[in-house]
Coordinates of C-alpha atoms in Angstrom, one line a residue:
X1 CA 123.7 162.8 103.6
X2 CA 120.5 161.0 102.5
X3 CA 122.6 158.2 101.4
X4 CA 124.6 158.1 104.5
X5 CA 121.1 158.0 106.2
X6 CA 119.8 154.9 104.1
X7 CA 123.2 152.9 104.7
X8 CA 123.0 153.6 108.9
X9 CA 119.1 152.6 108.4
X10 CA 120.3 149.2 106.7
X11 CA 122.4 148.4 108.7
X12 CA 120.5 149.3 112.1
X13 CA 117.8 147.0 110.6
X14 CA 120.2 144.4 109.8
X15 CA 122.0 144.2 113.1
X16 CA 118.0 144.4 114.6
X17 CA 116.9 141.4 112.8
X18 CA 120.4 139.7 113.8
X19 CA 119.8 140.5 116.9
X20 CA 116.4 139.1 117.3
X21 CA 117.3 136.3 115.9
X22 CA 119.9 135.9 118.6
X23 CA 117.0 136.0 121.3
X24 CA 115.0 133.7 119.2
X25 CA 117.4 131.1 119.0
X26 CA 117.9 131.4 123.1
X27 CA 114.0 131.0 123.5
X28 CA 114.1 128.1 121.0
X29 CA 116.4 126.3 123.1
X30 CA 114.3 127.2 126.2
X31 CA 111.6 125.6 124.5
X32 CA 113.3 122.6 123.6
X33 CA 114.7 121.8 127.3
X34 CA 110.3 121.9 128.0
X35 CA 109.6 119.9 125.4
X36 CA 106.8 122.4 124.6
X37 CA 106.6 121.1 120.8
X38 CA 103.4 123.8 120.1
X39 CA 105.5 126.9 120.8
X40 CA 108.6 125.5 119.4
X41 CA 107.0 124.7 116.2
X42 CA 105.4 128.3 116.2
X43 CA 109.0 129.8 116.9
X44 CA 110.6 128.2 114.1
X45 CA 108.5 129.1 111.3
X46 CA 109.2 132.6 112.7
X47 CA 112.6 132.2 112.4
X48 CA 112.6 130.3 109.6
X49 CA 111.3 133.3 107.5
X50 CA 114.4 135.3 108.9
X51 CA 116.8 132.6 107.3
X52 CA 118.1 134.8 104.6
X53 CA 119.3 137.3 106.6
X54 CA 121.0 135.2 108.7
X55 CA 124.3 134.3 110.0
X56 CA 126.0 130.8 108.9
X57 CA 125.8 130.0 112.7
X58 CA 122.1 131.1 113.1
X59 CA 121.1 129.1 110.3
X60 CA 123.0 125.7 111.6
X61 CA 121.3 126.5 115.0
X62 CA 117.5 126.7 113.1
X63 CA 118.1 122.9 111.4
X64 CA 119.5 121.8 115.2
X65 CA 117.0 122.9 117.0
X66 CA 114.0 122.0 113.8
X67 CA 115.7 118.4 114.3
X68 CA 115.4 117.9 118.1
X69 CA 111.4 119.3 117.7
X70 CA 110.6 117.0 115.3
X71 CA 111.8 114.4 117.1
X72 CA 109.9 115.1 120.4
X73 CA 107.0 115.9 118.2
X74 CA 107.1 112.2 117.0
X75 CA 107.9 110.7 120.4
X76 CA 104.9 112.7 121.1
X77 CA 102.9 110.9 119.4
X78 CA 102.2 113.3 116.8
X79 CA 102.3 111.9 113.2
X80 CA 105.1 109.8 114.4
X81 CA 106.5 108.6 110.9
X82 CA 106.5 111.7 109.5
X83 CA 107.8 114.0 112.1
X84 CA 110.8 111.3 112.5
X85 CA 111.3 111.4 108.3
X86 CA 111.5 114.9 108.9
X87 CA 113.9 114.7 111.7
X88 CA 116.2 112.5 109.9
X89 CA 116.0 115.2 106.6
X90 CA 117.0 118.2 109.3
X91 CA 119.7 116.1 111.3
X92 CA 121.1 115.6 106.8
X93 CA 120.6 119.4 106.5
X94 CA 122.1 120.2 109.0
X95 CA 125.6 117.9 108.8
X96 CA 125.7 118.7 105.0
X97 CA 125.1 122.6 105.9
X98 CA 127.9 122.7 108.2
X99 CA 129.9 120.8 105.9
X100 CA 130.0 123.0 103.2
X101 CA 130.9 126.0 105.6
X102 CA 133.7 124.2 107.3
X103 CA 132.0 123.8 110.7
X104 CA 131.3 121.5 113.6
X105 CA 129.8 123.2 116.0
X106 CA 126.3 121.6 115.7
X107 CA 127.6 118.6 114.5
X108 CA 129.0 117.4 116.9
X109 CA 125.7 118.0 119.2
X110 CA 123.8 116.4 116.7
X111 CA 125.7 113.3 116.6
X112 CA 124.8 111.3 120.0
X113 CA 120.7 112.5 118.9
X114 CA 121.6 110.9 115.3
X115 CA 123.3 108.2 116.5
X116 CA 120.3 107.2 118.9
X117 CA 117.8 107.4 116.4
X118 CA 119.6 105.2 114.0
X119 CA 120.1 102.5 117.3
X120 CA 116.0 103.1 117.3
X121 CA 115.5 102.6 113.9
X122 CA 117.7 99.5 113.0
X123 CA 116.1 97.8 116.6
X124 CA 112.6 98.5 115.5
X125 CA 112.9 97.4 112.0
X126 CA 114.5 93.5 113.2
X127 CA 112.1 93.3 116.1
X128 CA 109.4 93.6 112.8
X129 CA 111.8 91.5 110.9
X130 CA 111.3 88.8 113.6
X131 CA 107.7 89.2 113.9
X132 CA 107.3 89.0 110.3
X133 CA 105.5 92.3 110.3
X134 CA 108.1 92.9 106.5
X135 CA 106.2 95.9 105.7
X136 CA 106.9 98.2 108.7
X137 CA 110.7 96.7 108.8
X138 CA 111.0 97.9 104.9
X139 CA 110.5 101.5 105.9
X140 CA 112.4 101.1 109.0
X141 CA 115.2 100.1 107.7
X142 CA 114.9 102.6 104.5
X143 CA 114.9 105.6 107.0
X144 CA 118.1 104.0 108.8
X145 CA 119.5 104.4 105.2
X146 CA 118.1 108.0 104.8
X147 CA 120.3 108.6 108.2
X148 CA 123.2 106.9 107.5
X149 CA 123.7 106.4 103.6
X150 CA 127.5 105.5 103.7
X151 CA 125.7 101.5 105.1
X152 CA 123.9 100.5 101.9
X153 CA 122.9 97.1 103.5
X154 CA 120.0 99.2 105.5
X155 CA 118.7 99.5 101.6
X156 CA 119.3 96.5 101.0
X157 CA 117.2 95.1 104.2
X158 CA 114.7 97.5 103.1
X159 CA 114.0 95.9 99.7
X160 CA 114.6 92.7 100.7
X161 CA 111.5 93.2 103.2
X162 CA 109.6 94.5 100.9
X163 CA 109.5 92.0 98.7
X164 CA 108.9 89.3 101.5
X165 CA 105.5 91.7 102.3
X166 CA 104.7 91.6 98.5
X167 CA 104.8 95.1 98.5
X168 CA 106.5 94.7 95.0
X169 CA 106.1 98.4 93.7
X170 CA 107.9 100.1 96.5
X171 CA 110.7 96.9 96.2
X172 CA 111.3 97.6 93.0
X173 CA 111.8 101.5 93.4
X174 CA 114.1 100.3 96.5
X175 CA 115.9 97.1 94.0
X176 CA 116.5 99.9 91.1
X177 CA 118.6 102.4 94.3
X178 CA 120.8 99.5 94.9
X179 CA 121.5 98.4 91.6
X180 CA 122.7 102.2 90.3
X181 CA 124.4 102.1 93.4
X182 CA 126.1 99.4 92.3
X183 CA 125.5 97.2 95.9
X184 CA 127.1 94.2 96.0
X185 CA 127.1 93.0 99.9
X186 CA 130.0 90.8 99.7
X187 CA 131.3 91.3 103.4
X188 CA 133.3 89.1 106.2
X189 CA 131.5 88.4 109.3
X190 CA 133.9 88.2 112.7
X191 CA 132.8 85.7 115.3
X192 CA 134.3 83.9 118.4
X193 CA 132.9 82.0 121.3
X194 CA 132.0 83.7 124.5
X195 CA 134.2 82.1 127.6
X196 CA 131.6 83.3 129.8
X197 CA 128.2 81.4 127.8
X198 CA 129.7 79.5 125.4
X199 CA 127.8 81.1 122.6
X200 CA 129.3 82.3 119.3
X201 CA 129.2 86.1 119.3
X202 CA 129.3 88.6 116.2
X203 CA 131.7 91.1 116.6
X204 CA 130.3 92.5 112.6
X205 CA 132.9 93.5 110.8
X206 CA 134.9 94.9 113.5
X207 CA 138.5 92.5 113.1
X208 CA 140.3 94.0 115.4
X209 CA 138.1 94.1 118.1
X210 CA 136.8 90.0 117.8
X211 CA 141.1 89.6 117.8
X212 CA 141.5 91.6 120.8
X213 CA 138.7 89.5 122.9
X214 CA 140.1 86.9 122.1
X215 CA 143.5 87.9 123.4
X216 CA 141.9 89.6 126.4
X217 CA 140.7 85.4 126.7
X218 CA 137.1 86.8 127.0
X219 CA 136.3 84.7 123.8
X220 CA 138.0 82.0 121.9
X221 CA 137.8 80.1 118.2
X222 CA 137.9 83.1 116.2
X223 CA 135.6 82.1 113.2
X224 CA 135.1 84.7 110.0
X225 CA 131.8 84.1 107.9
X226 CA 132.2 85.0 104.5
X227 CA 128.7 86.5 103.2
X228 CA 128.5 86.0 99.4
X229 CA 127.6 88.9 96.9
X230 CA 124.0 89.8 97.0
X231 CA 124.4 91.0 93.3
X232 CA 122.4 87.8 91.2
X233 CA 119.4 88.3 94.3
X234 CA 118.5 91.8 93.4
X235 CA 118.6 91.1 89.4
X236 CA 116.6 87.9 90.1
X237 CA 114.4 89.8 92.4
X238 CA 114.0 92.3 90.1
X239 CA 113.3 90.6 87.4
X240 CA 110.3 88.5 88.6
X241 CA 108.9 91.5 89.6
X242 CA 108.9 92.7 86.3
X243 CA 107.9 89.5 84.5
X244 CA 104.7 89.3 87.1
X245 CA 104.1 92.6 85.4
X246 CA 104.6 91.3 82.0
X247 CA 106.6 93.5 81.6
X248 CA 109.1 91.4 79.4
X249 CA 111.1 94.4 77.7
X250 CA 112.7 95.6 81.0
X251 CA 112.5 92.3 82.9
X252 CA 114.5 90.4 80.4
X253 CA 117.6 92.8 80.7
X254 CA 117.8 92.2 84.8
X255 CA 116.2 88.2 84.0
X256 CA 119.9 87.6 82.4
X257 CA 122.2 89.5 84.5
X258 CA 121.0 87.6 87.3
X259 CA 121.4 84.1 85.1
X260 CA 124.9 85.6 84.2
X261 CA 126.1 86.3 87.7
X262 CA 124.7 83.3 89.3
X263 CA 124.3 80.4 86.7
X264 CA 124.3 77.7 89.9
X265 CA 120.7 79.0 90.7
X266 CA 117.6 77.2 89.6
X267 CA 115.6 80.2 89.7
X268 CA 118.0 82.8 87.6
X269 CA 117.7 80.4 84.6
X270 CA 113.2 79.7 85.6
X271 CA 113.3 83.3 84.5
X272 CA 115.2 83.6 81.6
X273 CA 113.1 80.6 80.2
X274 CA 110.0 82.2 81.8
X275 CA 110.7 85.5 79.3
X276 CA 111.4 83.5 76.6
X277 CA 108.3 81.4 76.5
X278 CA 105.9 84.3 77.2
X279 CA 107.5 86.1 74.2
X280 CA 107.4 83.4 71.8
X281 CA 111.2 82.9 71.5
X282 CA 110.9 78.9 72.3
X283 CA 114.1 78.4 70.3
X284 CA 116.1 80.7 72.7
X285 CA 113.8 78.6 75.5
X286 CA 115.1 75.6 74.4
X287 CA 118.7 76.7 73.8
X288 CA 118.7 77.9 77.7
X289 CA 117.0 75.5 79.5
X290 CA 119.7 72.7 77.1
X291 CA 122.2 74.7 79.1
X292 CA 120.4 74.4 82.0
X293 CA 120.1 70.7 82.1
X294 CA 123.7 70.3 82.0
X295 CA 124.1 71.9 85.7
X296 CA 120.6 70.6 86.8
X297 CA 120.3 67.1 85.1
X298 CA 117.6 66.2 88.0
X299 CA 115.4 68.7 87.1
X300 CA 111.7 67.3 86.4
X301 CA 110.6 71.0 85.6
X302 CA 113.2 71.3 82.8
X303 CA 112.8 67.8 81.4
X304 CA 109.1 68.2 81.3
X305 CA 109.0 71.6 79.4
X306 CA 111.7 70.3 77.1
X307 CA 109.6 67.3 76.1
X308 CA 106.9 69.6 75.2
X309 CA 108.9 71.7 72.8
X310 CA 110.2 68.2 71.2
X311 CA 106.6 67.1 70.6
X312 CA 105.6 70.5 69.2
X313 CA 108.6 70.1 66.9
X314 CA 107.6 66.7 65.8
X315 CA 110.8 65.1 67.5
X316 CA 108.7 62.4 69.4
X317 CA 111.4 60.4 70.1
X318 CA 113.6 62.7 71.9
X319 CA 110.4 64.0 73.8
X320 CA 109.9 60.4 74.8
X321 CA 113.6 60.1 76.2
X322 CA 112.8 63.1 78.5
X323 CA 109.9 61.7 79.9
X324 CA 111.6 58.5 80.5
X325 CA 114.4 60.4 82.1
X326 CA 111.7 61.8 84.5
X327 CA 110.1 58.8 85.8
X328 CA 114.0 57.5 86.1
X329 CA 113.9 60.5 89.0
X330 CA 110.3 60.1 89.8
X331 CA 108.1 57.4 88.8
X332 CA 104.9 59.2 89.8
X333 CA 105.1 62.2 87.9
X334 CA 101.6 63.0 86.5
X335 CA 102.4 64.8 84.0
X336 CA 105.2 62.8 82.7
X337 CA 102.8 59.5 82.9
X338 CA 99.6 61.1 81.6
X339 CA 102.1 62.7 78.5
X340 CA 103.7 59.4 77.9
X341 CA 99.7 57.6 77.7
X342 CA 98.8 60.5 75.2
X343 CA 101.8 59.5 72.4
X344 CA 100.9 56.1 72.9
X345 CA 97.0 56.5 72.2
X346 CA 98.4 58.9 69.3
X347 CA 99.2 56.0 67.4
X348 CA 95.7 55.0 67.3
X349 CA 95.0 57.2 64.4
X350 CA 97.5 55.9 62.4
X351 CA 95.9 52.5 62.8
X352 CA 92.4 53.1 62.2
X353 CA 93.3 55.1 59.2
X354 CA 94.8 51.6 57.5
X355 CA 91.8 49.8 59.1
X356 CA 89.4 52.5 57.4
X357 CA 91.4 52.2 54.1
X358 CA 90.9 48.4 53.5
X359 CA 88.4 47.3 50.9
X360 CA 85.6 45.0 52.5
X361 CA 86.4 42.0 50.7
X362 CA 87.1 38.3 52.4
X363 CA 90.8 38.5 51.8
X364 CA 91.2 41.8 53.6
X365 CA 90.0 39.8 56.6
X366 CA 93.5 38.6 58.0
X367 CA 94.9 42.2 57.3
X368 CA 91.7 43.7 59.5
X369 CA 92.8 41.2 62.2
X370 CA 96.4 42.1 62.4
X371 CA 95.2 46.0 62.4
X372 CA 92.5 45.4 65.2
X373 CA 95.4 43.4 67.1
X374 CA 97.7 46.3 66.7
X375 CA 94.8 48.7 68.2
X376 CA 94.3 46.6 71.3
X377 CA 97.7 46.7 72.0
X378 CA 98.1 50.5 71.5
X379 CA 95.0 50.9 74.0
X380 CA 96.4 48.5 76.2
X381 CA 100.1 49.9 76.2
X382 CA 98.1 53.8 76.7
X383 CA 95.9 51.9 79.4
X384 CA 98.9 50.8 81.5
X385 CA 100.3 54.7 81.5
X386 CA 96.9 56.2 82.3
X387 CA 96.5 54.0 84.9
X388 CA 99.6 54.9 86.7
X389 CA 99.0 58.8 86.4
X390 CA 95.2 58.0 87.7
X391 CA 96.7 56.0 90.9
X392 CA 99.0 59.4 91.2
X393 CA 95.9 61.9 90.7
X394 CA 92.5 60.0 90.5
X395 CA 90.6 63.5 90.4
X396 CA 91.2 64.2 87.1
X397 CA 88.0 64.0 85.2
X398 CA 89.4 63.9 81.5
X399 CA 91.3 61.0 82.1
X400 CA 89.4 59.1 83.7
X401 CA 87.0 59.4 80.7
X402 CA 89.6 58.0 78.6
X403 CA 90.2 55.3 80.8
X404 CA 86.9 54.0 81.1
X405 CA 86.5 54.9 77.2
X406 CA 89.6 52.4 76.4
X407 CA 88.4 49.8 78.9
X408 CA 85.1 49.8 77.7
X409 CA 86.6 49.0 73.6
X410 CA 88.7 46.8 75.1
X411 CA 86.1 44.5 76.9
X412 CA 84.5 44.7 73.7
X413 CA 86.3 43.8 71.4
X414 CA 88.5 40.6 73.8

């Protein structure tokens, strides 16, 4: 009898709390309709504390009814960013809730709200796109992504954004998601021309509906832009990141995936050569950016830097061929002038070493003479390169000592 008692008692109290729930839920969406956020927020956490006893319908109607607050709660005013990032983690809740119990019901009157909000989002984040305002677009677009996860390019606008806002940690939290993601953003663009204002209109990625405009003869010239894998971007991305970091062990790995995947850009192989240098590896340097120079044969930045290795290798001569190729390109590059002037005046030493070494006896004379010749000419052949990098940059102090220095043995000794 006693247990018969308990069981009745269980279940009275089970069917009570069911049943309060039932009028809860009813008030909740009362409260809703008002838009009286204050007493909606009170209700829930009421009924959120009667979650385990609840039915799989009362529970889907708790993250519905959570979502729709937290929304008016943001439009509100009230901690706007958060209360939406809390909307968007109800509206997930509450589509993933009903998909593991093999219903709809809320679903479906969750999906014009999530649908809206997404709209929101995406417009918000290009209007701060366009105004350049990359920070706010970033998170924008990353909470588009938190609603909508299936469209990775809202990921990929986010960390794209934030690395035009140099916010570089939070890009490279967002450039590690798409990488184990595996994003690639290869995609076709579908365009045609407007009948009405002549202007090409994108109809996304929609085929079928950019063909049937133009058979409807609302548009014409049906054009398809191909968009190129955004793969090499996010490694190179990435990777200077990481090398601004100095941190060379994790850079390097992402440094050469994005040299592998896109060889054709300049700034793939900068980094490679940039890890390379700042870990004391110049042979690999050297090995790359000889690679390099085969697809960019124009560029001053790898011809300089290779001439520099060749004259700390002792290979003056093939240092002296780069530097030639340079001014080839560009005849006033500094550098390549100023570089040129210092292996001339180089030779100086060797000179005044054989001057120094002669005895000082009358028949060393004519020997002295030839040696003091070949002196002026070394200072004259340095004086003509110094004085093309000083009409290039005439601020810089330590050659213009040199000049004068040179001019001044020179006048001397004419």
């Amino acid at each position: 009898m006693k247990n018969k008692l308990m069981i009745m008692s269980m279940f009275l109290l089970a069917c009570s709390s069911s049943f309060a729930q039932k009028n809860e839920l009813k008030e909740l969406e009362k409260l809703i309709k008002k838009n009286n956020t204050t007493e909606t927020t009170a209700l829930l956490a009421t009924v959120e504390k009667l979650l385990p006893n609840a039915t799989e319908d009362q529970k889907a109607a708790y993250y519905y009814f959570k979502a729709q607050n937290e929304l008016n709660l943001a439009k509100s005013g009230v901690d706007f960013n958060e209360n939406r990032s809390k909307a968007i983690e109800s509206i997930n809740q509450l589509i993933k809730f009903e998909n593991e119990t093999k219903s709809k019901k809320y679903t479906l009157e969750i999906m014009p709200i999530k649908n809206a909000l997404l709209a929101d989002l995406v417009n918000e984040a290009v209007e701060n796109n366009r105004n350049k305002n990359y920070k706010k677009s970033s998170r924008l677009f990353e909470q588009a992504y938190h609603l909508n996860t299936t469209d990775t390019i809202y990921l990929y606008n986010a960390a794209n954004d934030a690395v035009n806002a140099k916010d570089f940690d939070y890009a490279e939290t967002k450039l590690k998601e798409l990488i184990k993601l595996d994003f690639n953003g290869a995609s076709k663009t579908f365009v045609a021309t407007s009948q009405v204002n002549g202007k090409v209109e994108s109809f996304g990625t929609d085929e079928k509906a950019r063909d049937m405009a133009v058979r409807n003869g609302s548009h014409s010239k049906p054009e398809t832009i191909v968009n190129k894998s955004a793969k090499a971007s996010i490694y190179n991305n990435l990777a200077q990141i990481l090398l601004n970091k100095e941190n060379y062990s994790e850079g390097e790995s992402y440094a050469l995936k994005a040299y592998e995947l896109d060889k054709d850009n300049i700034n793939n192989l900068l980094n490679v050569l940039y890890v390379f240098y700042n870990t004391n590896r110049i042979y690999k340097y050297e090995e790359y950016a000889l690679k390099g120079l085969e697809r960019f044969p124009e560029n001053e930045n790898l011809l300089f830097n290779l001439a520099v290795i060749k004259l700390k290798d002792g290979e003056t001569e093939k240092a002296v061929d780069f530097l030639n190729r340079i001014l080839k390109l560009n005849k006033n590059h500094f550098e390549a002038l100023k570089t040129l002037g210092n292996i001339e005046l180089q030779k100086d030493a060797e000179v005044t070493n054989k001057i120094n070494a002669l005895p000082n006896t009358a028949s060393s004379n004519k020997k002295r003479e030839e040696l003091m010749n070949e002196k002026k000419q070394v200072y004259t052949n340095t004086l003509a390169f110094y004085k093309k990098a000083q009409a290039v940059n005439p601020k810089d102090e330590s050659l213009n000592e040199l000049i004068k220095q040179i001019q001044d043995f020179l006048n001397t000794n004419n």
